[in-house]
Every structure is written in C-alpha cells, then in structure tokens.
Amino acid sequence: SSGINAEYGGTQKYDHDTDGTHNEVAGCQSSFRGQKHDTIASIKYINNVLTVHLDARGKNKWTKCFEEKNVILPIGYHLGFSAQTGQLADNHDILMLKTYEVDLLPGQVFNQEEALKLVPSAEGEPDRPRSPDKKQSKGSSALWTILYVLLTVILVLCLIVVGIVVWQKKEENRRRKRFY
C-alpha cells in the first residue's frame, strides 16, 4: 500500500526515513501502485477545508482519503505534486489537472488585502519536531575514505601487473621472431 499525504511548508526538507511524516498534515494509504487502470484523485479546498477523495480501483466510486479542517492557504502560494518513491523504481504520471474557482456564496465578499496577510497553517500540523538530517559520523567517513584509497591502490597494482605481463609476452614474442 502506498501513501498519499498533504504536506505543510514547502521550505522544509522531505525526510525520506520517516516518509515525510514530520511535514504531513493529513494522509491515507491506498493500493494504487501496479494497477492496470488510472487512479483518479479529487482534491478540494473549500472554506478552509482540504478534502481528498480517490478512485483507486477504476470503478468510478470515490473513497475519502482525508478531510482536514482549518487549513489556511493564502493567495500567492503554489500547489505542488511529487511522486517520491524512495528506493522503489516506479513511474507516476499526472495525466490531467483541472482547477476550478469556487464561487462566493451570496453575501460573501472576498477581501484580497486580508488574504495576502494570511499565514499558511493547518490544524493537523504535526506537533512532533522534525528529525535532523542524518550526517555520517567522522569515524564512518574516515572508514569509507580508507576503503576507497585501499581499493584504488589495489586497482592500480592490478593494472601494473597486467601491464608487465602483457609487456613480457610481447618481448618474448619479439625475441622468438629473431631466430626464425
């Protein structure tokens, strides 16, 4: 089963070790990988509610993936899609993207100045801290450096030995030709 999630904060680095759960606002699991039909997603953002429905079985039947309330998306930001697969060799294509503007209800007024002042946020923001990037320890880095140098020396020595053997064979063949 594969994960579909909404993430908050495009400036944060995606943590592959935790499948992005530190940035996840909401998400669900779905078995859309390896199907012989397209998976269709419906993403709606209406009145600060982000809802995702899926048709992962190709039956034209929607299943709710998640609904997250109090999601604040101000104007002037971007919507992005990613198909990060980590270690897997996989192919994900976005075949079509349709966007629609939601009409205001009678009596509602859109205030662009206020919308520009909004700060993106979501009620479901994870309260767990983001795990720091894993850095190789100095010992581990030194070990890899030593191993790399050792393998390079062995490779160079092997090339020298092969070169000497080839040269000796040529010399031997050259000497034999003189006596004929």
Short mmCIF file of C-alpha atoms in Angstrom, two decimals:
data_model
loop_
_atom_site.label_atom_id
_atom_site.label_comp_id
_atom_site.label_asym_id
_atom_site.label_seq_id
_atom_site.Cartn_x
_atom_site.Cartn_y
_atom_site.Cartn_z
CA SER A 1 0.00 0.00 0.00
CA SER A 2 1.27 3.46 -0.88
CA GLY A 3 0.87 6.69 0.97
CA ILE A 4 -0.83 9.86 -0.15
CA ASN A 5 -0.32 12.86 2.06
CA ALA A 6 -0.76 16.59 2.26
CA GLU A 7 2.35 18.34 3.45
CA TYR A 8 2.80 21.72 5.00
CA GLY A 9 5.76 24.01 4.49
CA GLY A 10 7.46 23.75 1.15
CA THR A 11 10.67 25.14 2.64
CA GLN A 12 11.22 22.09 4.85
CA LYS A 13 13.32 19.20 3.64
CA TYR A 14 11.47 15.95 2.97
CA ASP A 15 12.57 13.28 5.45
CA HIS A 16 12.84 10.02 3.49
CA ASP A 17 13.50 7.95 6.61
CA THR A 18 10.05 8.79 8.00
CA ASP A 19 8.25 9.10 4.63
CA GLY A 20 7.63 12.78 5.25
CA THR A 21 5.51 12.25 8.36
CA HIS A 22 7.14 15.23 10.07
CA ASN A 23 5.70 17.55 7.42
CA GLU A 24 2.42 15.69 6.96
CA VAL A 25 -0.83 17.48 7.72
CA ALA A 26 -3.05 14.57 6.73
CA GLY A 27 -2.83 11.44 4.64
CA CYS A 28 -4.03 7.96 3.85
CA GLN A 29 -2.86 4.64 2.45
CA SER A 30 -4.06 3.35 -0.90
CA SER A 31 -3.15 0.44 -3.14
CA PHE A 32 -2.84 2.41 -6.37
CA ARG A 33 0.58 1.07 -7.37
CA GLY A 34 0.83 -1.54 -10.12
CA GLN A 35 -2.80 -1.24 -11.24
CA LYS A 36 -3.83 -1.62 -14.88
CA HIS A 37 -6.08 1.44 -14.63
CA ASP A 38 -5.57 5.08 -13.73
CA THR A 39 -6.07 6.27 -10.19
CA ILE A 40 -8.06 9.47 -10.02
CA ALA A 41 -7.81 11.95 -7.17
CA SER A 42 -10.22 14.73 -6.34
CA ILE A 43 -8.61 17.48 -4.27
CA LYS A 44 -10.96 20.13 -2.97
CA TYR A 45 -10.18 23.20 -0.91
CA ILE A 46 -13.37 24.97 0.03
CA ASN A 47 -13.94 27.23 3.06
CA ASN A 48 -10.58 26.28 4.63
CA VAL A 49 -11.32 22.53 4.38
CA LEU A 50 -8.94 20.35 2.37
CA THR A 51 -10.53 17.10 1.19
CA VAL A 52 -9.01 14.34 -0.92
CA HIS A 53 -11.07 11.53 -2.46
CA LEU A 54 -9.65 8.69 -4.57
CA ASP A 55 -10.89 6.30 -7.19
CA ALA A 56 -8.03 3.81 -6.87
CA ARG A 57 -10.00 0.81 -8.18
CA GLY A 58 -11.06 2.30 -11.50
CA LYS A 59 -14.77 1.80 -10.70
CA ASN A 60 -15.85 5.48 -10.73
CA LYS A 61 -16.51 5.22 -7.00
CA TRP A 62 -14.94 7.80 -4.69
CA THR A 63 -13.36 6.85 -1.38
CA LYS A 64 -12.43 9.56 1.11
CA CYS A 65 -8.70 9.67 1.69
CA PHE A 66 -8.80 12.50 4.22
CA GLU A 67 -10.53 15.71 5.21
CA GLU A 68 -8.60 18.36 7.12
CA LYS A 69 -10.37 21.38 8.58
CA ASN A 70 -8.90 24.80 9.34
CA VAL A 71 -6.33 24.68 6.56
CA ILE A 72 -5.28 28.21 5.71
CA LEU A 73 -3.91 28.64 2.19
CA PRO A 74 -3.38 32.30 1.37
CA ILE A 75 -3.23 33.59 -2.17
CA GLY A 76 0.17 33.93 -3.81
CA TYR A 77 1.40 30.45 -2.86
CA HIS A 78 1.91 27.38 -5.03
CA LEU A 79 0.37 23.94 -5.24
CA GLY A 80 2.85 21.16 -5.91
CA PHE A 81 2.76 17.46 -6.65
CA SER A 82 5.52 14.96 -6.07
CA ALA A 83 5.85 11.24 -6.68
CA GLN A 84 8.84 10.48 -4.50
CA THR A 85 9.33 6.75 -4.39
CA GLY A 86 12.43 6.42 -2.25
CA GLN A 87 14.22 3.18 -3.10
CA LEU A 88 11.48 1.91 -5.41
CA ALA A 89 11.67 2.07 -9.17
CA ASP A 90 8.23 3.33 -10.03
CA ASN A 91 6.50 5.59 -12.52
CA HIS A 92 3.81 8.11 -11.63
CA ASP A 93 2.30 10.37 -14.26
CA ILE A 94 -0.08 13.25 -13.79
CA LEU A 95 -2.22 12.84 -16.88
CA MET A 96 -4.54 15.76 -16.30
CA LEU A 97 -5.05 18.58 -13.83
CA LYS A 98 -8.22 20.63 -13.76
CA THR A 99 -8.64 23.58 -11.46
CA TYR A 100 -11.83 25.47 -10.75
CA GLU A 101 -12.50 28.65 -8.84
CA VAL A 102 -15.12 28.28 -6.16
CA ASP A 103 -17.82 30.93 -6.38
CA LEU A 104 -18.60 33.01 -3.33
CA LEU A 105 -21.92 32.44 -1.65
CA PRO A 106 -24.48 35.23 -1.89
CA GLY A 107 -23.49 37.94 0.58
CA GLN A 108 -19.85 36.78 0.84
CA VAL A 109 -17.14 39.31 -0.02
CA PHE A 110 -13.55 38.41 -0.93
CA ASN A 111 -11.02 40.68 0.74
CA GLN A 112 -7.77 40.41 -1.19
CA GLU A 113 -5.78 42.55 1.30
CA GLU A 114 -6.73 40.21 4.16
CA ALA A 115 -6.00 37.13 2.04
CA LEU A 116 -2.48 38.39 1.32
CA LYS A 117 -1.81 38.78 5.06
CA LEU A 118 -2.76 35.19 5.90
CA VAL A 119 -0.03 32.84 7.05
CA PRO A 120 -0.28 29.26 5.77
CA SER A 121 -1.23 26.86 8.53
CA ALA A 122 -3.20 23.72 9.23
CA GLU A 123 -4.88 22.34 12.31
CA GLY A 124 -3.37 18.93 11.65
CA GLU A 125 0.19 20.22 11.65
CA PRO A 126 2.36 17.64 13.34
CA ASP A 127 3.40 18.59 16.84
CA ARG A 128 6.47 16.41 16.62
CA PRO A 129 9.77 18.10 15.82
CA ARG A 130 11.42 17.49 12.51
CA SER A 131 14.18 14.95 12.79
CA PRO A 132 17.58 16.42 11.99
CA ASP A 133 19.32 15.30 8.84
CA LYS A 134 21.49 12.29 9.47
CA LYS A 135 25.15 13.03 8.95
CA GLN A 136 27.85 10.45 8.71
CA SER A 137 29.98 10.22 11.77
CA LYS A 138 33.64 11.12 11.37
CA GLY A 139 34.62 7.51 12.04
CA SER A 140 32.32 6.26 9.31
CA SER A 141 33.58 8.88 6.87
CA ALA A 142 37.21 8.01 7.66
CA LEU A 143 36.47 4.31 7.18
CA TRP A 144 34.98 4.94 3.73
CA THR A 145 37.97 7.11 2.79
CA ILE A 146 40.44 4.41 3.85
CA LEU A 147 38.45 1.76 1.99
CA TYR A 148 38.33 3.93 -1.14
CA VAL A 149 42.09 4.56 -1.05
CA LEU A 150 42.81 0.87 -0.43
CA LEU A 151 40.63 -0.23 -3.35
CA THR A 152 42.23 2.39 -5.60
CA VAL A 153 45.74 1.16 -4.69
CA ILE A 154 44.72 -2.46 -5.36
CA LEU A 155 43.25 -1.48 -8.73
CA VAL A 156 46.41 0.42 -9.72
CA LEU A 157 48.60 -2.54 -8.66
CA CYS A 158 46.46 -4.93 -10.71
CA LEU A 159 46.79 -2.68 -13.76
CA ILE A 160 50.57 -2.54 -13.30
CA VAL A 161 50.80 -6.35 -13.04
CA VAL A 162 48.64 -6.80 -16.15
CA GLY A 163 50.79 -4.24 -17.98
CA ILE A 164 54.00 -6.05 -17.00
CA VAL A 165 52.62 -9.45 -18.09
CA VAL A 166 51.49 -8.05 -21.45
CA TRP A 167 54.89 -6.36 -21.98
CA GLN A 168 56.75 -9.59 -21.11
CA LYS A 169 54.64 -11.59 -23.60
CA LYS A 170 55.36 -9.05 -26.34
CA GLU A 171 59.08 -9.12 -25.56
CA GLU A 172 59.08 -12.93 -25.60
CA ASN A 173 57.29 -12.96 -28.97
CA ARG A 174 59.72 -10.37 -30.35
CA ARG A 175 62.76 -12.47 -29.28
CA ARG A 176 61.34 -15.65 -30.85
CA LYS A 177 60.84 -13.88 -34.18
CA ARG A 178 64.62 -13.12 -34.40
CA PHE A 179 65.57 -16.82 -34.52
CA TYR A 180 63.35 -17.79 -37.47
#
